[in-house]
Coordinates of C-alpha atoms and ligand atoms in Angstrom, one line a residue:
Chain A
M1 CA 0.0 0.0 0.0
S2 CA 2.8 2.4 0.8
D3 CA 3.8 3.3 -2.8
H4 CA 4.3 6.9 -1.8
T5 CA 4.4 9.1 1.2
P6 CA 2.9 12.6 1.0
A7 CA 5.4 15.3 0.7
P8 CA 5.9 16.9 4.1
G9 CA 4.5 20.4 4.5
A10 CA 2.3 20.2 1.4
G11 CA -1.1 21.5 2.4
P12 CA -4.2 19.8 1.1
E13 CA -4.9 22.6 -1.4
R14 CA -1.4 23.4 -2.6
S15 CA -0.1 22.1 -5.9
T16 CA 3.3 20.4 -5.8
T17 CA 5.0 18.4 -8.4
V18 CA 6.0 15.2 -6.7
P19 CA 6.6 12.3 -9.2
L20 CA 4.1 9.6 -8.3
P21 CA 4.4 6.0 -9.4
E22 CA 1.5 4.7 -11.6
R23 CA -1.1 2.8 -9.6
R24 CA -3.3 0.1 -11.0
A25 CA -6.9 0.2 -9.9
R26 CA -7.6 -2.8 -7.8
R27 CA -11.3 -3.1 -8.5
R28 CA -13.4 -1.8 -11.3
G29 CA -16.1 0.8 -10.6
P30 CA -19.6 0.4 -11.9
G31 CA -18.7 2.1 -15.2
P32 CA -17.6 0.1 -18.3
G33 CA -14.0 0.6 -17.2
P34 CA -11.1 2.1 -19.3
R35 CA -10.9 1.5 -23.1
V36 CA -8.7 -1.4 -24.2
P37 CA -7.0 -0.5 -27.5
G38 CA -8.1 -2.8 -30.3
L39 CA -11.1 -4.2 -28.5
L40 CA -13.4 -2.2 -30.7
A41 CA -12.1 -4.3 -33.7
L42 CA -13.5 -7.5 -32.1
G43 CA -17.0 -7.4 -33.8
P44 CA -15.7 -6.6 -37.3
L45 CA -13.0 -9.3 -37.0
L46 CA -15.6 -11.9 -36.2
L47 CA -17.7 -10.9 -39.2
L48 CA -14.7 -11.2 -41.4
T49 CA -13.9 -14.7 -40.1
V50 CA -17.4 -15.9 -40.8
W51 CA -17.1 -14.6 -44.4
F52 CA -13.8 -16.3 -44.9
V53 CA -14.8 -19.7 -43.5
G54 CA -18.2 -19.6 -45.2
S55 CA -16.6 -18.9 -48.6
A56 CA -13.8 -21.5 -48.1
T57 CA -16.3 -24.3 -47.1
G58 CA -18.7 -23.4 -49.9
L59 CA -21.5 -22.5 -47.4
I60 CA -21.6 -19.0 -49.1
E61 CA -22.0 -19.4 -52.8
E62 CA -20.1 -17.2 -55.2
R63 CA -23.4 -15.9 -56.8
T64 CA -24.7 -14.8 -53.4
L65 CA -21.5 -13.2 -52.1
S66 CA -18.1 -13.3 -53.7
A67 CA -15.3 -14.8 -51.7
P68 CA -12.9 -12.4 -49.9
W69 CA -10.0 -13.3 -52.2
T70 CA -12.2 -12.7 -55.3
V71 CA -13.1 -9.3 -53.9
A72 CA -9.5 -8.5 -53.1
R73 CA -8.5 -9.4 -56.7
T74 CA -11.3 -7.3 -58.2
A75 CA -10.3 -4.4 -56.0
A76 CA -6.7 -4.6 -57.2
D77 CA -7.9 -4.7 -60.8
L78 CA -10.2 -1.7 -60.3
I79 CA -7.4 0.3 -58.6
S80 CA -4.8 -0.5 -61.3
A81 CA -7.3 0.5 -64.0
G82 CA -8.0 3.7 -62.1
T83 CA -11.7 3.1 -62.1
L84 CA -12.1 2.9 -58.3
Q85 CA -10.2 6.1 -57.7
E86 CA -12.3 8.0 -60.3
H87 CA -15.6 6.9 -58.7
L88 CA -14.3 7.4 -55.2
L89 CA -13.1 11.0 -56.0
A90 CA -16.5 11.8 -57.5
S91 CA -18.4 10.5 -54.5
A92 CA -16.1 12.1 -51.9
G93 CA -16.4 15.4 -53.7
R94 CA -20.2 15.3 -53.6
A95 CA -20.3 14.2 -50.0
L96 CA -17.9 16.8 -48.7
L97 CA -19.6 19.6 -50.7
G98 CA -23.0 18.6 -49.4
L99 CA -21.6 18.3 -45.9
G100 CA -20.0 21.7 -46.1
V101 CA -23.1 23.5 -47.4
G102 CA -25.4 21.6 -45.0
V103 CA -23.3 22.1 -41.9
T104 CA -22.8 25.8 -42.6
T105 CA -26.5 26.3 -43.2
G106 CA -27.6 24.2 -40.3
L107 CA -25.3 26.0 -37.9
A108 CA -26.3 29.4 -39.1
L109 CA -30.0 28.6 -38.8
A110 CA -29.5 27.1 -35.3
L111 CA -27.7 30.3 -34.2
V112 CA -30.5 32.5 -35.6
A113 CA -33.1 30.4 -33.9
G114 CA -31.2 30.0 -30.7
L115 CA -30.2 33.6 -30.1
S116 CA -33.3 35.5 -31.1
R117 CA -37.0 34.8 -30.5
I118 CA -38.0 36.3 -33.9
G119 CA -35.4 34.1 -35.5
E120 CA -36.8 31.1 -33.7
G121 CA -40.3 31.9 -34.9
L122 CA -39.0 32.2 -38.5
V123 CA -36.7 29.2 -38.6
D124 CA -37.9 26.6 -36.3
G125 CA -41.3 25.8 -38.0
P126 CA -39.8 25.2 -41.4
M127 CA -37.0 23.1 -39.9
Q128 CA -39.5 20.9 -38.0
I129 CA -41.3 20.3 -41.3
N130 CA -38.1 19.5 -43.1
R131 CA -37.4 17.1 -40.3
A132 CA -40.8 15.5 -40.5
V133 CA -40.6 14.8 -44.2
P134 CA -38.3 11.9 -45.1
N135 CA -35.6 13.6 -46.9
L136 CA -35.5 11.3 -49.9
A137 CA -39.2 11.8 -50.5
L138 CA -38.2 15.3 -51.7
L139 CA -36.0 13.8 -54.4
P140 CA -38.6 13.8 -57.2
L141 CA -39.3 17.5 -56.5
L142 CA -35.6 18.4 -56.3
I143 CA -35.0 16.6 -59.7
L144 CA -37.8 18.6 -61.2
W145 CA -36.3 21.9 -59.9
F146 CA -32.6 21.3 -60.3
G147 CA -32.4 18.6 -62.9
I148 CA -30.4 15.5 -62.6
G149 CA -27.0 17.1 -62.5
E150 CA -24.6 17.8 -59.7
E151 CA -26.6 20.7 -58.2
M152 CA -29.5 18.4 -57.4
K153 CA -27.2 15.8 -55.8
V154 CA -25.4 18.3 -53.6
I155 CA -28.6 20.0 -52.5
T156 CA -30.2 16.7 -51.6
I157 CA -27.2 15.8 -49.4
A158 CA -27.1 19.3 -47.9
L159 CA -30.8 19.1 -47.0
A160 CA -30.2 15.8 -45.2
V161 CA -27.2 17.3 -43.3
V162 CA -29.0 20.4 -42.2
V163 CA -31.5 18.6 -40.1
P164 CA -29.3 16.9 -37.5
I165 CA -27.0 19.9 -37.3
Y166 CA -29.9 22.2 -36.7
V167 CA -31.7 20.0 -34.3
H168 CA -28.8 19.2 -32.0
T169 CA -27.2 22.6 -32.0
H170 CA -30.5 24.4 -31.4
N171 CA -31.3 21.9 -28.6
A172 CA -27.9 22.5 -27.0
L173 CA -28.3 26.3 -27.3
S174 CA -31.7 26.3 -25.5
A175 CA -30.3 23.9 -22.8
I176 CA -27.5 26.2 -21.8
D177 CA -27.5 26.5 -18.0
Q178 CA -29.3 29.6 -16.8
R179 CA -26.7 29.9 -14.0
Y180 CA -24.0 30.7 -16.6
V181 CA -26.2 33.3 -18.2
E182 CA -26.6 34.9 -14.8
L183 CA -22.9 34.8 -14.2
A184 CA -22.3 36.5 -17.5
E185 CA -24.8 39.2 -16.5
T186 CA -23.1 39.9 -13.1
L187 CA -19.7 40.1 -14.9
G188 CA -21.2 42.5 -17.4
T189 CA -19.9 40.6 -20.4
G190 CA -20.6 42.2 -23.8
R191 CA -22.7 40.4 -26.3
A192 CA -19.7 39.2 -28.3
T193 CA -18.0 37.7 -25.2
F194 CA -21.2 36.2 -24.1
I195 CA -21.8 34.4 -27.4
G196 CA -18.1 33.5 -27.9
R197 CA -17.3 32.2 -24.5
V198 CA -20.5 31.1 -23.0
V199 CA -23.0 30.3 -25.7
L200 CA -20.9 28.7 -28.4
P201 CA -18.7 26.5 -26.2
G202 CA -21.7 25.5 -24.2
A203 CA -23.5 24.4 -27.4
L204 CA -20.4 22.7 -28.9
P205 CA -21.1 19.2 -27.6
G206 CA -24.6 19.3 -29.2
F207 CA -23.1 20.6 -32.5
L208 CA -20.5 17.8 -32.6
L209 CA -23.1 15.2 -31.9
G210 CA -25.2 16.6 -34.7
L211 CA -22.1 16.4 -36.9
R212 CA -21.8 12.7 -36.4
F213 CA -25.4 12.2 -37.4
A214 CA -24.8 14.5 -40.3
V215 CA -21.9 12.5 -41.7
T216 CA -24.1 9.4 -41.7
A217 CA -26.9 11.3 -43.3
A218 CA -24.6 12.6 -46.1
W219 CA -23.4 9.1 -46.8
L220 CA -26.9 7.7 -47.0
S221 CA -28.1 10.4 -49.4
L222 CA -25.0 10.0 -51.5
V223 CA -25.8 6.3 -52.3
V224 CA -29.3 7.3 -53.4
V225 CA -28.5 10.3 -55.5
E226 CA -25.7 8.5 -57.3
Q227 CA -28.2 6.0 -58.6
V228 CA -30.1 8.7 -60.3
N229 CA -28.6 9.1 -63.8
S230 CA -25.0 9.4 -62.7
T231 CA -22.0 8.5 -64.9
N232 CA -19.6 8.3 -62.0
G233 CA -19.4 7.7 -58.2
L234 CA -19.4 4.7 -56.1
G235 CA -23.2 4.4 -56.2
Y236 CA -23.1 4.4 -60.0
M237 CA -20.4 1.8 -60.0
M238 CA -22.4 -0.5 -57.7
T239 CA -25.7 0.0 -59.6
L240 CA -24.0 -0.9 -62.8
A241 CA -22.4 -4.0 -61.2
G242 CA -25.8 -5.0 -59.9
S243 CA -27.2 -5.2 -63.4
Y244 CA -24.4 -7.5 -64.5
G245 CA -24.5 -9.6 -61.3
Q246 CA -21.0 -8.7 -60.3
T247 CA -21.2 -9.2 -56.5
D248 CA -17.4 -8.8 -56.2
V249 CA -17.7 -5.2 -57.5
I250 CA -20.6 -4.5 -55.3
V251 CA -18.7 -5.8 -52.2
V252 CA -15.7 -3.6 -53.2
G253 CA -18.1 -0.6 -53.2
L254 CA -19.6 -1.6 -49.9
V255 CA -16.1 -2.0 -48.3
V256 CA -15.1 1.4 -49.6
Y257 CA -18.3 3.0 -48.2
A258 CA -17.7 1.3 -44.9
V259 CA -14.1 2.4 -44.7
L260 CA -14.8 5.9 -45.7
G261 CA -17.8 6.2 -43.3
L262 CA -15.7 4.8 -40.4
L263 CA -12.9 7.2 -41.3
L264 CA -15.2 10.2 -41.4
D265 CA -16.9 9.2 -38.1
G266 CA -13.5 8.6 -36.5
L267 CA -12.4 12.1 -37.7
V268 CA -15.4 13.7 -36.1
R269 CA -14.9 11.7 -32.9
L270 CA -11.3 12.8 -32.8
V271 CA -12.4 16.4 -33.1
Q272 CA -15.0 15.7 -30.4
R273 CA -12.4 14.4 -28.0
R274 CA -9.9 17.2 -28.6
A275 CA -12.6 19.9 -28.4
L276 CA -14.4 18.5 -25.3
T277 CA -11.4 17.6 -23.1
W278 CA -13.2 19.7 -20.4
R279 CA -15.8 17.0 -20.0
R280 CA -15.5 13.9 -18.0
T281 CA -17.8 11.2 -19.4
L282 CA -18.0 7.5 -19.8
E283 CA -16.3 8.0 -23.2
G284 CA -13.0 8.2 -21.3
Chain B
M1 CA -28.0 57.4 16.3
A2 CA -27.0 57.8 19.9
S3 CA -26.6 61.4 20.9
H4 CA -23.4 62.3 22.7
T5 CA -23.4 64.9 25.4
G6 CA -20.3 66.7 26.6
R7 CA -17.1 66.4 24.6
L8 CA -16.9 64.9 21.2
T9 CA -15.7 61.3 21.0
L10 CA -13.9 59.6 18.2
A11 CA -15.7 56.4 18.9
P12 CA -17.7 55.1 15.9
P13 CA -21.4 55.8 16.0
T14 CA -23.4 53.0 17.4
E15 CA -25.9 50.8 15.7
G16 CA -27.0 51.2 12.1
A17 CA -25.2 54.2 10.7
P18 CA -22.3 53.7 8.3
L19 CA -18.8 54.8 9.4
T20 CA -18.4 57.8 7.2
T21 CA -20.6 60.6 5.9
E22 CA -19.5 60.3 2.3
A23 CA -22.0 58.8 -0.2
P24 CA -22.5 55.1 0.6
A25 CA -21.5 52.4 -1.9
V26 CA -24.9 50.8 -1.6
R27 CA -28.1 52.5 -0.8
V28 CA -31.3 50.5 -0.6
R29 CA -34.6 52.2 0.2
G30 CA -38.0 50.8 0.7
L31 CA -37.2 47.6 -1.2
T32 CA -40.2 45.2 -1.5
R33 CA -40.2 41.9 -3.4
G34 CA -42.7 39.1 -3.5
F35 CA -43.4 35.8 -5.2
D36 CA -46.9 34.8 -6.3
G37 CA -48.5 37.5 -4.2
R38 CA -46.6 36.6 -1.1
A39 CA -44.4 39.4 0.2
V40 CA -40.8 38.3 1.0
L41 CA -39.2 41.7 1.4
R42 CA -41.5 44.3 3.0
G43 CA -39.5 47.5 2.9
V44 CA -35.8 47.0 3.3
D45 CA -33.5 50.0 4.0
L46 CA -29.8 49.4 3.9
D47 CA -26.7 51.5 3.5
I48 CA -23.2 50.1 3.0
A49 CA -20.3 52.4 3.2
R50 CA -17.3 52.2 0.8
G51 CA -15.0 49.4 1.8
E52 CA -17.4 48.3 4.6
F53 CA -18.0 44.5 5.2
V54 CA -21.6 43.8 6.0
A55 CA -22.9 40.3 6.8
L56 CA -26.5 39.5 6.2
L57 CA -28.1 36.9 8.6
G58 CA -31.6 35.5 8.6
R59 CA -33.4 32.3 9.0
S60 CA -33.7 30.1 5.9
G61 CA -36.3 31.5 3.6
S62 CA -36.2 35.0 5.2
G63 CA -35.3 36.5 1.9
K64 CA -31.5 36.9 2.1
S65 CA -31.0 35.7 -1.4
T66 CA -33.9 37.7 -2.7
L67 CA -32.3 40.8 -1.3
L68 CA -28.9 40.0 -2.7
R69 CA -30.3 39.3 -6.2
A70 CA -32.2 42.5 -6.1
V71 CA -29.0 44.4 -5.3
A72 CA -27.2 42.6 -8.1
G73 CA -30.1 43.4 -10.5
L74 CA -30.6 39.8 -11.3
D75 CA -34.3 39.6 -10.3
H76 CA -35.9 40.4 -13.7
G77 CA -39.6 39.9 -13.6
V78 CA -39.9 39.6 -9.8
A79 CA -42.7 41.8 -8.5
G80 CA -41.7 44.7 -6.1
A81 CA -40.7 48.3 -5.7
G82 CA -38.0 50.4 -4.1
D83 CA -34.7 52.0 -4.9
V84 CA -31.3 50.4 -5.2
D85 CA -28.2 52.3 -5.8
T86 CA -25.0 50.4 -6.4
P87 CA -21.6 51.2 -7.9
E88 CA -20.9 50.5 -11.6
S89 CA -18.6 47.5 -11.0
V90 CA -20.3 44.8 -8.9
S91 CA -19.0 41.2 -8.6
M92 CA -21.0 38.3 -7.3
V93 CA -19.9 35.0 -5.8
F94 CA -22.4 32.2 -5.6
Q95 CA -22.6 29.1 -3.5
D96 CA -21.5 27.1 -6.5
S97 CA -18.4 28.5 -8.2
R98 CA -20.0 28.9 -11.6
L99 CA -16.7 28.4 -13.3
L100 CA -17.4 27.8 -17.0
P101 CA -16.6 24.1 -17.3
W102 CA -15.3 24.5 -20.9
Q103 CA -12.7 27.1 -20.0
R104 CA -9.5 26.5 -18.2
V105 CA -9.1 28.2 -14.8
L106 CA -7.1 31.1 -16.1
A107 CA -9.6 31.8 -18.9
N108 CA -12.4 31.8 -16.4
V109 CA -10.6 34.4 -14.3
T110 CA -9.9 36.6 -17.2
L111 CA -13.4 36.2 -18.8
V112 CA -14.1 39.9 -19.0
L113 CA -10.7 41.5 -18.6
P114 CA -9.9 43.6 -21.7
G115 CA -6.9 43.7 -23.8
P116 CA -3.2 42.8 -23.2
G117 CA -2.1 42.3 -19.7
A118 CA -5.2 40.4 -18.9
R119 CA -3.3 37.1 -18.6
E120 CA -0.8 38.7 -16.3
R121 CA -3.5 40.1 -14.1
G122 CA -5.3 36.8 -14.1
R123 CA -2.2 35.0 -13.1
A124 CA -1.6 37.4 -10.3
A125 CA -5.2 37.0 -9.1
L126 CA -4.7 33.2 -9.0
T127 CA -1.5 33.6 -7.1
E128 CA -3.3 35.8 -4.6
V129 CA -5.8 33.0 -3.9
G130 CA -3.1 30.3 -3.7
L131 CA -3.8 28.7 -7.1
E132 CA -0.5 29.5 -8.8
G133 CA 0.4 26.6 -11.1
R134 CA -3.3 25.7 -11.7
E135 CA -3.9 28.1 -14.5
R136 CA -4.3 25.4 -17.1
A137 CA -6.4 23.1 -15.0
W138 CA -10.0 22.4 -16.0
P139 CA -12.7 23.3 -13.4
H140 CA -13.6 19.6 -12.9
E141 CA -10.1 18.9 -11.8
L142 CA -10.4 21.3 -8.8
S143 CA -11.7 20.6 -5.3
G144 CA -14.6 22.5 -3.9
G145 CA -12.4 24.8 -2.0
E146 CA -10.2 25.4 -5.0
L147 CA -13.2 26.2 -7.1
Q148 CA -14.3 28.9 -4.7
R149 CA -10.8 30.3 -4.6
A150 CA -10.9 30.6 -8.4
A151 CA -14.4 32.2 -8.2
L152 CA -13.0 34.7 -5.7
A153 CA -10.1 35.4 -8.0
R154 CA -12.5 36.0 -10.9
S155 CA -14.6 38.3 -8.8
L156 CA -11.8 40.4 -7.5
V157 CA -9.6 40.7 -10.5
R158 CA -12.0 43.3 -11.9
E159 CA -11.5 45.4 -8.7
P160 CA -15.2 45.8 -8.1
R161 CA -16.5 48.5 -5.8
L162 CA -19.0 46.0 -4.4
L163 CA -18.7 42.3 -3.8
L164 CA -21.9 40.3 -3.3
A165 CA -21.6 36.8 -1.9
D166 CA -24.5 34.4 -1.3
E167 CA -23.3 31.7 1.2
P168 CA -20.1 31.3 -0.8
F169 CA -18.7 28.7 1.7
G170 CA -21.9 27.0 2.5
A171 CA -21.0 23.8 0.6
L172 CA -17.5 23.5 2.0
D173 CA -16.3 21.4 4.9
A174 CA -15.6 23.1 8.2
L175 CA -11.8 23.1 7.9
T176 CA -11.9 24.5 4.3
R177 CA -14.5 27.1 5.3
T178 CA -12.2 28.5 8.0
R179 CA -9.3 28.8 5.6
M180 CA -11.6 30.4 3.0
Q181 CA -12.8 32.9 5.6
D182 CA -9.2 33.9 6.3
L183 CA -8.6 34.3 2.6
L184 CA -11.7 36.4 2.1
L185 CA -10.7 38.7 4.9
R186 CA -7.2 39.1 3.5
L187 CA -8.5 39.8 0.0
T188 CA -11.1 42.3 1.1
E189 CA -8.6 44.1 3.3
R190 CA -6.3 44.5 0.3
H191 CA -8.9 45.3 -2.4
R192 CA -11.3 47.1 -0.1
P193 CA -14.6 46.6 -2.0
A194 CA -17.8 47.1 -0.1
V195 CA -19.0 43.6 0.8
L196 CA -22.5 42.2 1.3
L197 CA -22.1 38.6 2.5
V198 CA -25.1 36.3 3.0
T199 CA -24.4 33.6 5.5
H200 CA -26.3 31.3 7.8
S201 CA -23.4 31.1 10.2
V202 CA -23.5 33.6 13.1
D203 CA -19.8 32.9 13.8
E204 CA -18.8 33.5 10.2
A205 CA -20.7 36.8 10.3
I206 CA -18.9 37.9 13.5
V207 CA -15.5 36.8 12.4
L208 CA -15.7 38.6 9.0
A209 CA -18.0 41.6 9.2
D210 CA -17.8 45.2 10.3
R211 CA -21.6 45.1 10.6
V212 CA -24.1 42.4 10.9
V213 CA -27.6 42.9 9.5
V214 CA -30.4 40.6 10.5
L215 CA -33.3 40.1 8.1
S216 CA -36.6 39.0 9.6
E217 CA -40.2 39.3 8.5
G218 CA -39.1 41.0 5.4
V219 CA -37.4 44.0 7.1
V220 CA -34.0 44.7 8.7
A221 CA -34.7 43.6 12.2
A222 CA -31.3 44.5 13.6
D223 CA -28.1 46.2 12.5
L224 CA -25.2 45.7 14.8
R225 CA -21.6 47.0 14.5
V226 CA -19.0 44.5 15.4
D227 CA -16.4 46.2 17.5
L228 CA -14.1 43.3 18.3
A229 CA -10.4 43.5 17.9
A230 CA -8.6 41.2 15.5
P231 CA -8.1 38.3 15.5
R232 CA -11.7 37.6 16.2
E233 CA -11.6 34.2 17.7
V234 CA -14.5 32.5 19.3
A235 CA -12.8 32.8 22.7
A236 CA -12.2 36.5 22.3
P237 CA -13.9 38.8 24.8
G238 CA -17.2 40.1 23.6
F239 CA -17.6 37.3 21.0
A240 CA -19.9 35.2 23.0
A241 CA -22.1 38.1 24.0
L242 CA -22.6 39.2 20.4
R243 CA -23.2 35.7 19.3
A244 CA -25.9 35.2 22.0
R245 CA -27.5 38.4 21.0
L246 CA -27.6 37.5 17.3
L247 CA -28.8 34.0 18.0
S248 CA -31.7 35.3 20.0
L249 CA -32.5 37.8 17.2
L250 CA -32.7 34.9 14.9
G251 CA -35.0 33.1 17.3
V252 CA -32.7 30.2 17.9
D253 CA -33.2 28.9 21.4
R254 CA -30.6 27.1 23.6
E255 CA -31.5 23.6 22.5
E256 CA -31.1 24.3 18.8
R257 CA -27.8 26.0 19.5
A258 CA -26.4 22.9 21.2
T259 CA -27.0 20.9 18.0
G260 CA -25.3 23.4 15.8
E261 CA -26.6 26.2 13.6
Ligands
LIG301 N1 -37.9 32.3 -7.9 C1 -38.8 32.1 -6.9 N2 -40.1 31.8 -7.1 C2 -40.9 31.6 -6.0 N3 -40.6 31.8 -4.7 C3 -39.3 32.2 -4.5 C4 -38.4 32.3 -5.5 N4 -37.2 32.7 -4.9 C5 -37.4 32.7 -3.6 N5 -38.7 32.4 -3.3 C6 -39.3 32.3 -2.0 O1 -38.9 33.5 -1.3 C7 -38.6 33.2 0.0 C8 -37.2 33.8 0.4 O2 -36.3 33.0 -0.4 P1 -34.8 33.3 -0.3 O3 -34.5 34.7 -0.6 O4 -34.1 32.4 -1.2 O5 -34.4 33.0 1.2 P2 -33.0 32.8 1.9 O6 -31.9 33.0 0.9 O7 -33.0 33.7 3.1 O8 -33.0 31.4 2.5 C9 -38.7 31.7 0.2 O9 -40.0 31.5 0.8 C10 -38.7 31.2 -1.2 O10 -39.5 30.1 -1.3
LIG302 MG1 -30.5 31.7 0.1

């Protein structure tokens, strides 16, 4: 037990820099415990194993789902021919553009609604309607208005992105603790300081949560819009493969979607962790 | 005010009146406040001289916080009338520290400090409250006592003319509370703001204040000057008498006293 003795003379509230040896917790608390690196890969690894074994034993037919090695070979072919990169670039461009437009718009609308009552009256109703209508149900109308080109695709993605950004940011803005508003009042902060150092940081967790949903929404819309008269993009590549029964190409597309989706989500989570170090949560 | 016959004395005037004749820092006249038609303050008059330390005592629910929030101008929409004059720069310390959890300690302290030199002033204020080296800590990393130290630093770094405090040490353990009282005394002696401190502890009021005001039935029921030499320890002469008087004003009988405040 006696790994260290307290430095003599150090009061209970003074900060001293005494090197302390690492201690291992003897018993776990009721929380899930600290993260073990690599443990999050457990589920995906299991799925991969099932796929391998299933294909090798013939339990999974080639027509239903190509074997992992077939998929790997196809992927290599597609990459060396440059096809995959071309489609990937087209898709990523659309997704990012849609995300950019949607996030900016959603954030601006949330601020307008969150910081002024008139703004709330103007913005909140239409946003709730947009939220209630399944986004892809708007697609026929958007095609009529904007045609079947890039414009329609980016706008559809942006519309899907606006909703989670707006909802979560607005929610966080209205949930800011009244005690901090009171504090700002007694300190006599100006409006700029109040917004910059109380309101926005307070709403940041909500915004970042919205961003994670937004990334998913952008990805989802991307698949759908790329099946509407596209000549490039991952969705187009997969639709085309579908009509020729090339399950290997379809799986390559799925894997790329999954990897990119995970990468984007990981990126947002990284930002989340860096930006929210002030919070102590189960996330750890 | 007591009238003096014969030669003039330099002794401070007795009960109620502020020490000096210059314009008081705080002037409250005929303050009334109520909630849902129930009067809480029924006409409070209170003056606080510049640099004077006033403790506000009263039973729970007597309206101490209501009075403090009215002086701070925080009670928007609360029914009532009366005049409140306060200086331009007022700081308030709450029972919870109200450090913004998303700002590091130093940023919390310098929240409204303008321009260059703000960081240096913030650092100095943190040193003054014994938190040097903790500038980059997050609020959740501080203990309850450290949080209130930081809150004090944030309040005083602006050099306010009036410091309002609503049971600032109410949530702290006895040992920490004593240390914080010493700190507050040192800080107010150096910065000399007028202070209005709400407390439920008679001893705390006597140890810290120049004057003790007792709020009861919505009015100032008593206003006593504390003329005890420093250090004001519980064993000091006159302490027990003053405490007994305040306790009886608060309607605390002997039995309640034995079990604590
Ligand atoms: N916001 C409020 N709404 C309704 N009643 C309130 C409110 N604030 C205080 N009161 C009431 O006013 C009375 C005085 O409260 P308060 O000033 O907080 O007392 P103290 O601080 O002396 O304990 C209490 O009866 C309390 O219930
Ligand atoms: Mg109170």
